[in-house]
Structure formats: C-alpha cells, structure tokens
Short mmCIF file of C-alpha atoms in Angstrom, two decimals:
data_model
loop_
_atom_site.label_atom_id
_atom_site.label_comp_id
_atom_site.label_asym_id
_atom_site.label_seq_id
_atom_site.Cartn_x
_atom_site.Cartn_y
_atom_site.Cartn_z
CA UNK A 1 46.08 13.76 -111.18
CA UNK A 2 43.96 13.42 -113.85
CA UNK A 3 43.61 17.83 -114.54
CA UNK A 4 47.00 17.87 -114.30
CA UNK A 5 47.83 15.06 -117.16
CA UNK A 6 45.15 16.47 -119.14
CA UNK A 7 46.60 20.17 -119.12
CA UNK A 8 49.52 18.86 -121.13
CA UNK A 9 47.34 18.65 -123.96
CA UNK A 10 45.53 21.19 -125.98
CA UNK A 11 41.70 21.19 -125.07
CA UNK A 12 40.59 22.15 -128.68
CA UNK A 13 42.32 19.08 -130.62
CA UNK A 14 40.71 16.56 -127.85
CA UNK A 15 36.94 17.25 -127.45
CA UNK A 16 36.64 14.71 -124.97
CA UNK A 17 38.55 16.83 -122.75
CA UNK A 18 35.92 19.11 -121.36
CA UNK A 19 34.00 16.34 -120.33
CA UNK A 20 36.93 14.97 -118.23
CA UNK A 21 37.23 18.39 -116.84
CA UNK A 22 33.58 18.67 -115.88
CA UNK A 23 33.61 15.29 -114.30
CA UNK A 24 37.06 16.32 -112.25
CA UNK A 25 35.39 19.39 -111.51
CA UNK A 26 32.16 17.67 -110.06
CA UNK A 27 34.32 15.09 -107.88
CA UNK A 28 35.66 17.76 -106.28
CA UNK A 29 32.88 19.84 -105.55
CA UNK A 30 31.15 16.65 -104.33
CA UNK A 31 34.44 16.24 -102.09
CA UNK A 32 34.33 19.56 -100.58
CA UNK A 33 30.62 19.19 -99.75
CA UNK A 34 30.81 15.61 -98.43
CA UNK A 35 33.71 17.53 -95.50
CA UNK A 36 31.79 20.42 -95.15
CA UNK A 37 28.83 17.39 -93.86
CA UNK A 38 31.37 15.94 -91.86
CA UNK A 39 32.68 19.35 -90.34
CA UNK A 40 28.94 21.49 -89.68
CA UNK A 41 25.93 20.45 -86.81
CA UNK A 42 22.39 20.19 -87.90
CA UNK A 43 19.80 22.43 -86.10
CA UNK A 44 18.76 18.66 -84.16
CA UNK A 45 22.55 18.03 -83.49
CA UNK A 46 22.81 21.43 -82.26
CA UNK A 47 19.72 21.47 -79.64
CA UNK A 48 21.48 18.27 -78.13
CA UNK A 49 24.96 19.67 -78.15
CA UNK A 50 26.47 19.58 -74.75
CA UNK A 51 27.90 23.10 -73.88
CA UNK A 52 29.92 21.58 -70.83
CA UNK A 53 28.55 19.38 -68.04
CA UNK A 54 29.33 20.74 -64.33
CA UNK A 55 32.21 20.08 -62.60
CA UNK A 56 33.93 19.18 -66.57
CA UNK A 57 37.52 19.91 -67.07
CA UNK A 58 38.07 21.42 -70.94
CA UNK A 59 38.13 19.31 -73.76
CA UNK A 60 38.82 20.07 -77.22
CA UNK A 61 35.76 17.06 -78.72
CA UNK A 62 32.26 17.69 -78.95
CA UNK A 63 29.79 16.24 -77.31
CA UNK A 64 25.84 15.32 -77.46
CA UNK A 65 23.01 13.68 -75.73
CA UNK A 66 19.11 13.39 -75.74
CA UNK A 67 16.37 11.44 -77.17
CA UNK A 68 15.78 9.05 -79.58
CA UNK A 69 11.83 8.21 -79.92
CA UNK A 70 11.58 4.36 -80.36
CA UNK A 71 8.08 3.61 -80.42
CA UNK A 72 5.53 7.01 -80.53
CA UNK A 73 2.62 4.47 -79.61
CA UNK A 74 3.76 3.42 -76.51
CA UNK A 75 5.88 6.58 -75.82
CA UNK A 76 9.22 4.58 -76.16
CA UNK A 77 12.34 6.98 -75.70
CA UNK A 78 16.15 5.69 -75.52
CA UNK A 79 18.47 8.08 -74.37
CA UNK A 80 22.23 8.44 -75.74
CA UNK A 81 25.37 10.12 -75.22
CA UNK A 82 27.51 10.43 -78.02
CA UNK A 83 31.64 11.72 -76.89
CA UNK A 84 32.99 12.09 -80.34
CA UNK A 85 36.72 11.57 -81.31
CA UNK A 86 39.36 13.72 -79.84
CA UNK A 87 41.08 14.10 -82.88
CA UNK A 88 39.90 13.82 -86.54
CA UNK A 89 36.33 12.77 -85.27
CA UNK A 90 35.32 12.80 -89.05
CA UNK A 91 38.13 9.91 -89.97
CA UNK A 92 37.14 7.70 -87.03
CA UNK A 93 34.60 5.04 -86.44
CA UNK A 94 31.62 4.93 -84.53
CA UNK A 95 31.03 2.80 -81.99
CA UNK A 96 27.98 1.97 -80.01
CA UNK A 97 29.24 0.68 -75.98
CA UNK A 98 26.12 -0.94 -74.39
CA UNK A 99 26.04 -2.45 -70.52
CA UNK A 100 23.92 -5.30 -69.63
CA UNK A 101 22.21 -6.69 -66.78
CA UNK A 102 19.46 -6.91 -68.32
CA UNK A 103 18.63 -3.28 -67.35
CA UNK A 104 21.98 -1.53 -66.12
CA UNK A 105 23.00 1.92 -67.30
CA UNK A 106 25.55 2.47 -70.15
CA UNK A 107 26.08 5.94 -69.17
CA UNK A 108 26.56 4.99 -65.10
CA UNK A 109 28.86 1.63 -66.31
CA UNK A 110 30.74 2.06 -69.83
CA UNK A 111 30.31 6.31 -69.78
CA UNK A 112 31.65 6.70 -66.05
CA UNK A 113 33.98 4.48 -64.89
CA UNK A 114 35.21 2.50 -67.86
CA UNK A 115 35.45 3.50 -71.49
CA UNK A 116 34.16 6.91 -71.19
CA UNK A 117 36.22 10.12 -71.58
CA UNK A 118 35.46 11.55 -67.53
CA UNK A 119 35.43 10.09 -64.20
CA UNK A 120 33.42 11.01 -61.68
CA UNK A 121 35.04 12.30 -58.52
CA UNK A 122 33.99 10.80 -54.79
CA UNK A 123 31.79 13.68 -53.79
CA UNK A 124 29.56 13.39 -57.10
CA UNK A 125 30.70 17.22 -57.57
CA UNK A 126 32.62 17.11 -60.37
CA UNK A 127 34.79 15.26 -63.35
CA UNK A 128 38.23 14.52 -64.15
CA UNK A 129 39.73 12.93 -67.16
CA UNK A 130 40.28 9.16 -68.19
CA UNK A 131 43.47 8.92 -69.46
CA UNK A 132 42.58 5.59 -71.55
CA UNK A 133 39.28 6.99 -72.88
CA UNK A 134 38.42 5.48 -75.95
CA UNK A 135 36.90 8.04 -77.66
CA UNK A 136 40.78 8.49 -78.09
CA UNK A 137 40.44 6.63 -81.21
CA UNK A 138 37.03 6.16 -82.19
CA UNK A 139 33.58 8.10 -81.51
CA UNK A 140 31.69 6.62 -78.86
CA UNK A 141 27.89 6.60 -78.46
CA UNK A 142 26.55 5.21 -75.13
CA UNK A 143 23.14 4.05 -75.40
CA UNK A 144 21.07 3.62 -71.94
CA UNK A 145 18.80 0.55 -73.32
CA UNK A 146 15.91 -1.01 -73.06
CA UNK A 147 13.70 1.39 -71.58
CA UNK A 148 13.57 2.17 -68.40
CA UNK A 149 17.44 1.91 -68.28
CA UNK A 150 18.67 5.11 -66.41
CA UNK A 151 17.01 8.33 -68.81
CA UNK A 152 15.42 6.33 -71.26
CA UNK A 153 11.88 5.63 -70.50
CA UNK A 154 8.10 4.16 -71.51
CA UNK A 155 4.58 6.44 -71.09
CA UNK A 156 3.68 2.58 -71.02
CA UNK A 157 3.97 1.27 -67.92
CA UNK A 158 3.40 -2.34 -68.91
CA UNK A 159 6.71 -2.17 -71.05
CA UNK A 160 8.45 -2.33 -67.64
CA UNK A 161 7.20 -5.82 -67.10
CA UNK A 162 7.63 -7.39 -70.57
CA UNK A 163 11.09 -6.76 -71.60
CA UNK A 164 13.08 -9.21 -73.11
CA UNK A 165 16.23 -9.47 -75.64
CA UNK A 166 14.15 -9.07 -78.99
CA UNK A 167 12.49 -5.86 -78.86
CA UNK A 168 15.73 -4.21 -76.97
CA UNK A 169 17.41 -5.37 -80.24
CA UNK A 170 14.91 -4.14 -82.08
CA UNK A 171 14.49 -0.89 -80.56
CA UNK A 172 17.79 -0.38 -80.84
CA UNK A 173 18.07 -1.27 -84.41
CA UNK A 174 15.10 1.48 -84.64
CA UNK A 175 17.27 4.01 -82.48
CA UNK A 176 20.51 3.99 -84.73
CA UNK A 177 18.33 4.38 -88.03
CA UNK A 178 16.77 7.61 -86.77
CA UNK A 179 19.93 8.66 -84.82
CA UNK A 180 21.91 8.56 -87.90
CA UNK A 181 19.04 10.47 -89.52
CA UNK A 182 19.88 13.11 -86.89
CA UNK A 183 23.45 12.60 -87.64
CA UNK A 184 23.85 12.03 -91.32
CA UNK A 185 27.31 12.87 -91.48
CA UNK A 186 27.87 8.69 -89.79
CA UNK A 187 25.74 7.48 -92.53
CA UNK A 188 28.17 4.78 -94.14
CA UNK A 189 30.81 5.50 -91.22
CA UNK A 190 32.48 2.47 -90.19
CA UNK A 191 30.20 0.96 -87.27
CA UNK A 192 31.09 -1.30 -84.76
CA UNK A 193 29.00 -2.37 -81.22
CA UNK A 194 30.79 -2.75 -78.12
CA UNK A 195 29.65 -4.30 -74.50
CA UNK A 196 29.89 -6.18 -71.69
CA UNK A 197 27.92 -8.82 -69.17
CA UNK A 198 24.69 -9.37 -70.47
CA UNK A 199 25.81 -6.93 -73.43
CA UNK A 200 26.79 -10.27 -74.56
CA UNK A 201 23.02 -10.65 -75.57
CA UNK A 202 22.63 -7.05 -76.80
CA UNK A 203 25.65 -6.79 -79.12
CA UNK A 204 25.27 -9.69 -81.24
CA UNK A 205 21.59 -9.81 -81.61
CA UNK A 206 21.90 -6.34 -82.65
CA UNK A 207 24.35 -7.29 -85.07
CA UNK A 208 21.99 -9.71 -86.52
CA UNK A 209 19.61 -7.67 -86.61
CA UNK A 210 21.25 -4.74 -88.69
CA UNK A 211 22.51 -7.43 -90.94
CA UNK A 212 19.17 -8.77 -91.72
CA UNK A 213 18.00 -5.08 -91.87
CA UNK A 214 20.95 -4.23 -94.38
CA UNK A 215 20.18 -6.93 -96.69
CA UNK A 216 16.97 -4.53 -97.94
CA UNK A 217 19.64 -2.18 -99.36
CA UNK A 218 22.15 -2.20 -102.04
CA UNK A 219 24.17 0.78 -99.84
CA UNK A 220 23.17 0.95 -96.11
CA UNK A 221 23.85 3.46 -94.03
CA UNK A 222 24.70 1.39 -90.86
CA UNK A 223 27.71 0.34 -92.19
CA UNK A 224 28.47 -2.62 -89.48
CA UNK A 225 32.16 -3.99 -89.47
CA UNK A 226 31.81 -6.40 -86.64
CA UNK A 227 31.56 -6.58 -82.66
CA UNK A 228 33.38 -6.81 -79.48
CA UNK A 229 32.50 -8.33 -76.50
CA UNK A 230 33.79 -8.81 -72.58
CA UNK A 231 33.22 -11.39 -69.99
CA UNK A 232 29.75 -11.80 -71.83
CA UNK A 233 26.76 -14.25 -71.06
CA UNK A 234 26.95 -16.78 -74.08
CA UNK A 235 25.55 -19.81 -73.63
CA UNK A 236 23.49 -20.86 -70.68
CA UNK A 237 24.50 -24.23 -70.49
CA UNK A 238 28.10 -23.82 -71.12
CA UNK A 239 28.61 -20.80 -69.19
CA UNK A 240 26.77 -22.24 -66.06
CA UNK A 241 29.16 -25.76 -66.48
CA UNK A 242 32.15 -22.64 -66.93
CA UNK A 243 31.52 -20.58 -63.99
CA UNK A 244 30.79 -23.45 -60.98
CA UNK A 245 34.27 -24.75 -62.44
CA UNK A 246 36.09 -21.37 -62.34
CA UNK A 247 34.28 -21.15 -58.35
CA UNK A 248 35.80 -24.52 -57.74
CA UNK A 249 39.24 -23.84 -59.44
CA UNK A 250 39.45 -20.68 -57.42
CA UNK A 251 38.71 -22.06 -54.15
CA UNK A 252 36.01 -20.23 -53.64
CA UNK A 253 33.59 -23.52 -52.89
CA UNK A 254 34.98 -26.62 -51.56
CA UNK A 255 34.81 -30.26 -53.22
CA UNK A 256 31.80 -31.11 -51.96
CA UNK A 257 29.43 -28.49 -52.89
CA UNK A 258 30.96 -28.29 -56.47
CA UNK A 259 30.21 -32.23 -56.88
CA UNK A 260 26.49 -30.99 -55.71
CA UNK A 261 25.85 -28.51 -57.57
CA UNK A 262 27.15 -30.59 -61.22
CA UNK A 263 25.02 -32.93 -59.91
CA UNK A 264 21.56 -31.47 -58.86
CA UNK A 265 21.91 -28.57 -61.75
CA UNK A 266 20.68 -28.71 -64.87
CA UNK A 267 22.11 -25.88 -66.67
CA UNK A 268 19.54 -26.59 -69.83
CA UNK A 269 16.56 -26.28 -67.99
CA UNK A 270 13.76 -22.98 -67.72
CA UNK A 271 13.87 -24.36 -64.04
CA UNK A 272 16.35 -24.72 -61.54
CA UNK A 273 15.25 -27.71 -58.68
CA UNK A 274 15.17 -26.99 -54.97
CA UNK A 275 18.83 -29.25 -54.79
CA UNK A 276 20.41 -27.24 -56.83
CA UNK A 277 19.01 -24.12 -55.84
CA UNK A 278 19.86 -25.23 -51.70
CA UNK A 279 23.42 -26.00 -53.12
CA UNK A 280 24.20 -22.57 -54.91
CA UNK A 281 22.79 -21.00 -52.14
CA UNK A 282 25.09 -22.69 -49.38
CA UNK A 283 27.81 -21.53 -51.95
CA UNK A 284 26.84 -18.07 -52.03
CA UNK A 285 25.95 -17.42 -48.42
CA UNK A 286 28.45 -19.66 -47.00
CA UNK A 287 31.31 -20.33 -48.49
CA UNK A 288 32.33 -17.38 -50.72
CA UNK A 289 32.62 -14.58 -47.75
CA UNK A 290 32.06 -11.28 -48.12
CA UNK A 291 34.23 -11.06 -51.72
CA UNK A 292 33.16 -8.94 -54.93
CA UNK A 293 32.17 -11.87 -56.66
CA UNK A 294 33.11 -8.91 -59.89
CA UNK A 295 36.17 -9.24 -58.71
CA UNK A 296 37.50 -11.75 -56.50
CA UNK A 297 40.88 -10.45 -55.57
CA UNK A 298 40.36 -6.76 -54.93
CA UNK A 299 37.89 -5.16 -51.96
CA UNK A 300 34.35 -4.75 -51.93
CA UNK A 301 32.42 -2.09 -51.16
CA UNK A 302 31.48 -2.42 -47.55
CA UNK A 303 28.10 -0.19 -48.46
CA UNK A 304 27.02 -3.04 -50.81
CA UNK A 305 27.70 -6.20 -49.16
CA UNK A 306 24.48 -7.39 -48.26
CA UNK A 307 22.87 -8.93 -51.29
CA UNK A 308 22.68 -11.93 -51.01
CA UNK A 309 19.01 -12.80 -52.79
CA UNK A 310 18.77 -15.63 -55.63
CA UNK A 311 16.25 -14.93 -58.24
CA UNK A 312 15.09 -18.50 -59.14
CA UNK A 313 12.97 -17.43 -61.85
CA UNK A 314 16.20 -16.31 -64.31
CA UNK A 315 18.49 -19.17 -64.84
CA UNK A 316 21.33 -16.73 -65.92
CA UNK A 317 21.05 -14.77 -62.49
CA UNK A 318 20.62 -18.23 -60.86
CA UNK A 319 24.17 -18.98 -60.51
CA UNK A 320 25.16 -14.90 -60.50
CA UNK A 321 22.74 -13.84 -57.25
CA UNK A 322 24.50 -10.73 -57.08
CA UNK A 323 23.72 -9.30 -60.74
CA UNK A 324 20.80 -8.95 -59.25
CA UNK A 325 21.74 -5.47 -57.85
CA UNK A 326 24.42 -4.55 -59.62
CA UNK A 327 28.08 -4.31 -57.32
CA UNK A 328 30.89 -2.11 -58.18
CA UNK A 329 34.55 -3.14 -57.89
CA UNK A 330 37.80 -2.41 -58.74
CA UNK A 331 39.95 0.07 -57.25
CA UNK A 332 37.44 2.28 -55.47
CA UNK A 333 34.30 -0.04 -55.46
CA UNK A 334 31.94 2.36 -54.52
CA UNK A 335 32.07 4.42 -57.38
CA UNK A 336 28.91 3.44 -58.88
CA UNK A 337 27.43 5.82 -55.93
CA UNK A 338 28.63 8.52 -56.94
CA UNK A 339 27.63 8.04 -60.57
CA UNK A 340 24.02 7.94 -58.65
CA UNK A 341 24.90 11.15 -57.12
CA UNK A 342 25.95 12.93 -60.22
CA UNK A 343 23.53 12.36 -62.47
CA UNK A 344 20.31 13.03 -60.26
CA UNK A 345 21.92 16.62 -60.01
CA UNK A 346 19.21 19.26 -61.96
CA UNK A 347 21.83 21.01 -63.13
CA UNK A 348 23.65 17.53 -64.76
CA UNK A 349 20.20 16.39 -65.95
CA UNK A 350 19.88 20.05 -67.69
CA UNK A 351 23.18 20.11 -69.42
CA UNK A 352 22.58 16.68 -71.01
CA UNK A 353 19.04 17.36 -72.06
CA UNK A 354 18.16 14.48 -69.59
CA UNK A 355 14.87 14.03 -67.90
CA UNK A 356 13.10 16.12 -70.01
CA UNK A 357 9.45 14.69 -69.23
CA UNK A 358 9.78 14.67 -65.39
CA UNK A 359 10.62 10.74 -64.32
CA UNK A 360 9.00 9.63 -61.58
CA UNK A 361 11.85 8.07 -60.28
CA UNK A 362 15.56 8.46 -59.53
CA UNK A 363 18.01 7.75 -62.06
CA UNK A 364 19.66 4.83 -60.93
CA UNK A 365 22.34 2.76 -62.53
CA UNK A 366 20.58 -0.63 -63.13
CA UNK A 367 16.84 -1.26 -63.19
CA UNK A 368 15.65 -3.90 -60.53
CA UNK A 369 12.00 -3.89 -62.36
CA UNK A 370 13.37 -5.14 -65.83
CA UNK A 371 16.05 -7.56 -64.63
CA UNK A 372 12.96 -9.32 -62.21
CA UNK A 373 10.50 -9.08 -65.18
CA UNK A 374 12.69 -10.01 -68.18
CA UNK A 375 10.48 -12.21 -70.81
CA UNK A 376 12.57 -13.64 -73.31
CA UNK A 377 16.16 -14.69 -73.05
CA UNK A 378 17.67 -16.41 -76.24
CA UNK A 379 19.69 -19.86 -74.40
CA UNK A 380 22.59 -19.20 -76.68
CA UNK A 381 24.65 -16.41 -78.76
CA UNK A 382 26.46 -19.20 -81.00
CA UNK A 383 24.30 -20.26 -83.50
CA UNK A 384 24.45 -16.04 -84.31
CA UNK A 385 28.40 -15.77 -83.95
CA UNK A 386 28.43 -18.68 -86.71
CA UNK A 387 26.09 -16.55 -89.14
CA UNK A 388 27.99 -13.07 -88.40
CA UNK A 389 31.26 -14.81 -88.72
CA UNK A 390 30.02 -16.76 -92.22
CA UNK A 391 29.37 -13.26 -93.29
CA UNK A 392 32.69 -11.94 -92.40
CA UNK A 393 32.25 -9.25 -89.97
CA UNK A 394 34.88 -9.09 -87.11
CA UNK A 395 34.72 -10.84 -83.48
CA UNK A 396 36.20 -10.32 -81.15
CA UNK A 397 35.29 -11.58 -77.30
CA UNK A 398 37.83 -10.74 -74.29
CA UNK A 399 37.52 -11.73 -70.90
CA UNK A 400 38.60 -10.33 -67.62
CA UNK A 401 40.42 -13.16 -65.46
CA UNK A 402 39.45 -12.56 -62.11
CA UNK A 403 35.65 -12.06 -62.25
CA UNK A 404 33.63 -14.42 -60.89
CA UNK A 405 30.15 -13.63 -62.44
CA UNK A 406 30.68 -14.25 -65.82
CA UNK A 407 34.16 -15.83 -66.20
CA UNK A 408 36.92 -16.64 -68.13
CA UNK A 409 35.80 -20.37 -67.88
CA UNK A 410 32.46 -19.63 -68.57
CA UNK A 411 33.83 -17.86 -72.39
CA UNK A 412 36.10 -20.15 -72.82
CA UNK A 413 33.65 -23.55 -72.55
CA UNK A 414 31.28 -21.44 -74.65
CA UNK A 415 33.63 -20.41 -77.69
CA UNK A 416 35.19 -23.29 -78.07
CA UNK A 417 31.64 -25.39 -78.97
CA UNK A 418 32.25 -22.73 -82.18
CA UNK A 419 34.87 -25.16 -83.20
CA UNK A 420 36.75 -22.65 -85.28
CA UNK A 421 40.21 -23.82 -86.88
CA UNK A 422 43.03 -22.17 -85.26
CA UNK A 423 44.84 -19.02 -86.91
CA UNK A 424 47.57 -18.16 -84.40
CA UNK A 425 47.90 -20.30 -81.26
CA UNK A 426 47.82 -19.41 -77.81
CA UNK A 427 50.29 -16.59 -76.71
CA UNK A 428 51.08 -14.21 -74.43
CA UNK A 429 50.15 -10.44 -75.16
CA UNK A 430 51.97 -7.46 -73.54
CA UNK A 431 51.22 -4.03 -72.31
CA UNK A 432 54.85 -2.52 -72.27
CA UNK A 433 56.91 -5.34 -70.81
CA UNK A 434 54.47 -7.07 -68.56
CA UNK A 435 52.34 -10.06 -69.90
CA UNK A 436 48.98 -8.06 -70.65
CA UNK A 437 46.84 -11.21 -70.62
CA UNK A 438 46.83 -13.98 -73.26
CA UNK A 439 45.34 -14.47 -76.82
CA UNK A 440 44.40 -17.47 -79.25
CA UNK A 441 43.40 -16.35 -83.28
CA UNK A 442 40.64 -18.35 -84.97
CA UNK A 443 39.40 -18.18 -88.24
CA UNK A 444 36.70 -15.57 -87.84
CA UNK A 445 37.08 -14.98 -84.43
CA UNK A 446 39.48 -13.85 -81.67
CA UNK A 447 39.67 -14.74 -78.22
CA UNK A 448 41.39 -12.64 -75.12
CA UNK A 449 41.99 -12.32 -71.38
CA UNK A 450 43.02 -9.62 -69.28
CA UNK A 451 45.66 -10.09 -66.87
CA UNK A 452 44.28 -8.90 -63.82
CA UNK A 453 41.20 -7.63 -64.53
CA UNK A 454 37.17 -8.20 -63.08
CA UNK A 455 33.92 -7.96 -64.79
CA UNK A 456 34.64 -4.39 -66.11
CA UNK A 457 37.53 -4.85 -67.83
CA UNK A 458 38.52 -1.04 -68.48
CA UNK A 459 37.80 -0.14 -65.24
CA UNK A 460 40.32 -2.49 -63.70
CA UNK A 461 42.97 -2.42 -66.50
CA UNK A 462 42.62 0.73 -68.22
CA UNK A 463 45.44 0.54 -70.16
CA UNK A 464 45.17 -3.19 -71.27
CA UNK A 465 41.81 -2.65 -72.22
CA UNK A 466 42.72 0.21 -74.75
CA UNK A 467 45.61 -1.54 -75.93
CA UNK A 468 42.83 -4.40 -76.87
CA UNK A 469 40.26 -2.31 -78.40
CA UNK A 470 43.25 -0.14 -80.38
CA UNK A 471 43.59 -3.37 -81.54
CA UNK A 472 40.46 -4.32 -82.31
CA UNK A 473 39.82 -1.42 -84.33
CA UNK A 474 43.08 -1.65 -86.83
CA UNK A 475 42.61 -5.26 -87.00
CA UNK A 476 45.97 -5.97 -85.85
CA UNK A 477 46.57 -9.32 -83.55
CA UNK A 478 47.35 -8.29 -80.07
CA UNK A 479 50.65 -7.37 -79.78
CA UNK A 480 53.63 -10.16 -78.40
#
C-alpha cells in the first residue's frame, strides 16, 4: 500500500520518499526471507527427517524424530516425534501432546491410538490413517518424557530411581529451548501443551515453568498461549474424595465399602493406613469385576486382566491400582500390544532414528521402574492454574465421562475449589446432532466432558475430541 500511494507523487519534489522506499523495500525482503525459514529444513532437521516409516500409507506432511540431549552430564536424552500440519504447516501452531503415568509413552498413547496422524494395525505390520488426527489443524510434537519413557533414556542409571515432577518439567523446559534451536522456523510460533492422566502434572508445571523462564526476555521464543488438559490428576485430596464418589455413583462399590473407605482414608496424607488400604483393596479385588476401570462400559482386554497390585507407597496410584501397569481400552483394548510390537521392529526403530545407542531393554509403553520410584509429586495443580490464569494464558480441562481412574468427579471437585465466576453456564455441546458432552465457561478457564468417552478421550470419541481441541485452538466456546 504504502509504494503504491507514494508512486503518485514525484520522488524528486519529496526527498523523504526514498527513504520510504528503502524501508518498503527492506520489509519485504525481510518478508520473503522470514517464508523462505518457514518453507526450507536445516542440515539437523534434515538428518531427523522421516523418509516413511514401514507399513505407512502416503501422506502429503512431513515428518521428524530423534534426540534432544537434556543433560550431557548424566547422558540425559528425550526423544520426540514431531507430525507437522497437513496443510499450511507454517500458519499453524505447535503443540506439544505429553502422556502421563508417571512414565507412559507419548508416542505408544497420544502418537498411536489417539491424537496421532496413524494407527497401528493388529498384526504390528503396518499403519493406516486417523481420520481425526490433529495434526489436521495444528503441528504436533510428541515428547516421550522423563527419561526412561519409551526411546528416551539416562547413561545414569540412578536417574531411573529419582524421578519426580520437577526435573521432568525442567528437562522438558530444557528440551523445547534446544528443539526450537533445531527448529528455528517455531521460534515465536504460537505454542500450546496438550495431555492427559498424570499429564495433568506435566502440562501445567511446564507451563509455569516456561512462564517463569520467559520473564528473562523481552521477546521469547516459546511463545506459550495456554494449555489443555483431559481426565487429569489435580488435586490429591479432591480427586481421591471425586473418584470413591464417582465408584459409588456408578455402582461399582456398594454402600458399605464407600462409607469405609470416606472414613478410614485420608486423602491428605503421604500415608495411606492399613483400613483404608484393606477397604480399597476389597473394592478393587472384589467388587469391581473384571471391568476396564479406563473405561467402565466397554470390554477389557482379556490379555491384561490380571493386575490387580496396590502400590501403597504413591497415594495417587493408591486409589488407581491399575495405573500401575498401564490398561488399554476402548474399542479394541488390546491395542497398546501392538504399539509394543511395532516399535521394537529394527526396521521402525531405524526409520525414526530411534534407539540409536543400543537400549538394553525393550521399548515398552509405560515404565514400571519410574512410576514405583517416583520422588516428588506436587499435592495440587491449583495454586498454578490460579497464576497461569492471572496471567491470561488459556485453560482448558475436559474430561472423559466414563473412566473410572481419573474421573469426571474427580475434575469436577477439583476445579471448582478454583472458584472462578461463571462466563457461560452449563450447556449441552454437540457433535452433528447428538449431545457431544457438556460444557460450563469460567472466567479464565473452561470446563468439558465427553459424552461417552474413557480415560483416552480421542481414542474413544475421535470425533468429539477434535471437535474440542478445534475449539480449543480458535478460542471459540464449544459449539450448542
């Protein structure tokens, strides 16, 4: 606009002019040169670039994965997978999907069988499409964190055994700085974090943590919007108090035990006592039957119906015994096995750039060593959703309605000791014309279930769950 205005006049009777030109002149070039970042690989980029991955149907988005070093001291490497935007990757936002646990596998969980762009097929032999992928609208990087998670791994052995939430967060913090030094071109790229289940630790106290990290500079390159998180571990207390009553409320324990386990459990405590402990247990072993407690409604996975073990030493996994080993529902509930299958394959492990140093161990899709060995677990997320919300970023928290583990109830009791002021009341979303699940606005915050759907939300409810994140993204209130 402004050469064309200018060329109306006569450049010798306005020496300002040529100055106007020369600044037009350099905005452009600097244009051109910011695409031509957007549009071209680096040599690193290029030595991670994923040619094709066996058994992959085409695809017209690019895709990369390798290794991140963390911590060169103790030989600290995270692996990622980054499935960029299937159209106009360049004009999308990034966004980082982690799976909890602690110690499950974003790559086996939020890659494979929910979010992700493939699925895997029942033989482990090759890939078909998701038709609700995400990376539909934004780029998605899947991070397998802390290490030890799945590809990512420690040359320190003791790491294994001293995990906990603040240096995940902080090596992932450390990750995305020297990722996006690898990638420049998502330097100042809108940036958002994504996750599930214990994810509900990850993703905010990441978020904090690139806040505080932000605050050193006047134009950061993590360019953080906000977060959004599913049937996510918030608050011990509330979330234990949540999930008995969503047990109880589902008839999945009678009267009696429910009264004993309110009564003998402390849900504030570092300990659980040998009453309360007896009284989940009897629960568990005796009353539930063989359900997917991920999903209480839909079958379980006859291969993976025997664990039954309480971990009295986590207070979380106290009332969830079967987080323990991670199960797989929905509507094949197996399929975590033959994410296992797939991605022990050489040829899989070569095509990603996986497995470079020779792990002494299988890949596997959660990590039994960090979960038993986890050192520090923050009680509660909500004194860091009030901070991240005071700073205006963008919540959002959704929860499936039929899982068990970490439950609607459970969120619900949780958010609502945020005491946010209401923006739009409760109402029913849809997905075409069927309710999709229901909604309630707060200032700062919103809050949403999925009709229908277990702990993995995507996997159960595809369609719902892209309609929500869609959502998400454009900032737009769920639609009525």
């Amino acid at each position: 606009m402004a050469l064309t205005s200018s060329s109306q006049t006569k450049p010798n009777h306005h020496p300002f002019f040529l100055i106007q030109f020369l600044l037009c002149i350099t905005i452009f070039s600097l244009t051109i040169s910011t695409n031509v970042v957007a549009l071209t690989t680096t040599k690193e980029q290029e030595l991670d670039k994923i040619t094709s991955l066996p058994g992959q149907p085409m695809v017209t988005f690019s895709q990369f994965s390798g290794y991140v070093n963390v911590n060169e001291s103790h030989g600290r490497a995270l692996f990622y997978w980054l499935t960029e935007a299937t159209n106009h990757p360049q004009k999308k936002p990034l966004v980082l999907w982690l799976n909890g646990g602690p110690g499950c596998s974003s790559v086996a969980y939020g890659a494979s069988e929910e979010i992700g762009p493939f699925r895997i097929n029942k033989n482990g032999s090759s890939l078909y499409l998701n038709k609700y992928s995400w990376n539909k609208v934004a780029n998605i990087l899947f991070l397998e964190s802390p290490a030890g998670v799945g590809f990512s791994y420690t040359n320190t052995s003791s790491d294994l055994e001293d995990s906990g939430d603040k240096r995940t967060a902080q090596d992932a913090l450390i990750f995305l700085t020297r990722w996006m030094s690898r990638f420049p071109q998502y330097k100042y790229r809108d940036f958002y974090i994504a996750g599930e289940s214990y994810a509900g630790h990850y993703v905010p106290q990441l978020a904090e943590a690139i806040f505080n990290y932000n605050k050193k500079f006047s134009h950061p390159i993590i360019n953080l919007k906000g977060f959004i998180v599913g049937n996510a571990v918030t608050d011990n207390k509330y979330d234990g108090i949540g999930t008995v009553t969503y047990w109880w409320s589902h008839s999945m324990i009678s009267d009696k035990t429910y009264k004993k386990i309110i009564n003998f459990c402390n849900f504030t405590s570092e300990k659980s006592s040998k009453k309360c402990d007896e009284s989940v247990s009897y629960a568990v072993n005796h009353e539930f039957g063989h359900i997917d407690q991920y999903s209480i409604y839909t079958p379980s996975c006859k291969i993976m119906q025997n664990e039954t073990n309480l971990n009295n030493n986590n207070k979380y996994v106290r009332f969830k015994n079967t987080i323990i080993h991670r199960k797989l529902s929905g509507y094949d509930p197996c399929t975590e096995n033959y994410a296992e299958e797939y991605y022990n394959r050489h040829d899989v492990q070569r095509a990603m750039h996986a497995n470079v140093t020779g792990i002494s161990y299988k890949w596997t899709a959660c990590s039994d060593i960090l979960l038993k060995n986890w050192k520090d677990s923050d009680d509660s997320m909500l004194a860091i959703y009030k901070k991240l919300i005071a700073a205006g970023l963008k919540l959002w928290v959704f929860s499936g309605d039929t899982d068990s583990v970490v439950p609607v109830t459970a969120t619900r009791f949780s958010l609502s000791h945020l005491n946010l002021k209401i923006k739009t009341p409760w109402y029913p979303w849809y997905s075409g014309n069927q309710v999709g699940g229901w909604t309630e606005v707060y200032d700062g915050l919103t809050f949403a279930t999925i009709r229908g759907a277990g702990h993995e939300v995507p996997l159960f409810q595809p369609k719902r769950a892209f309609i929500l994140f869609e959502s998400f993204l454009t900032g737009k209130e769920l639609p009525k």
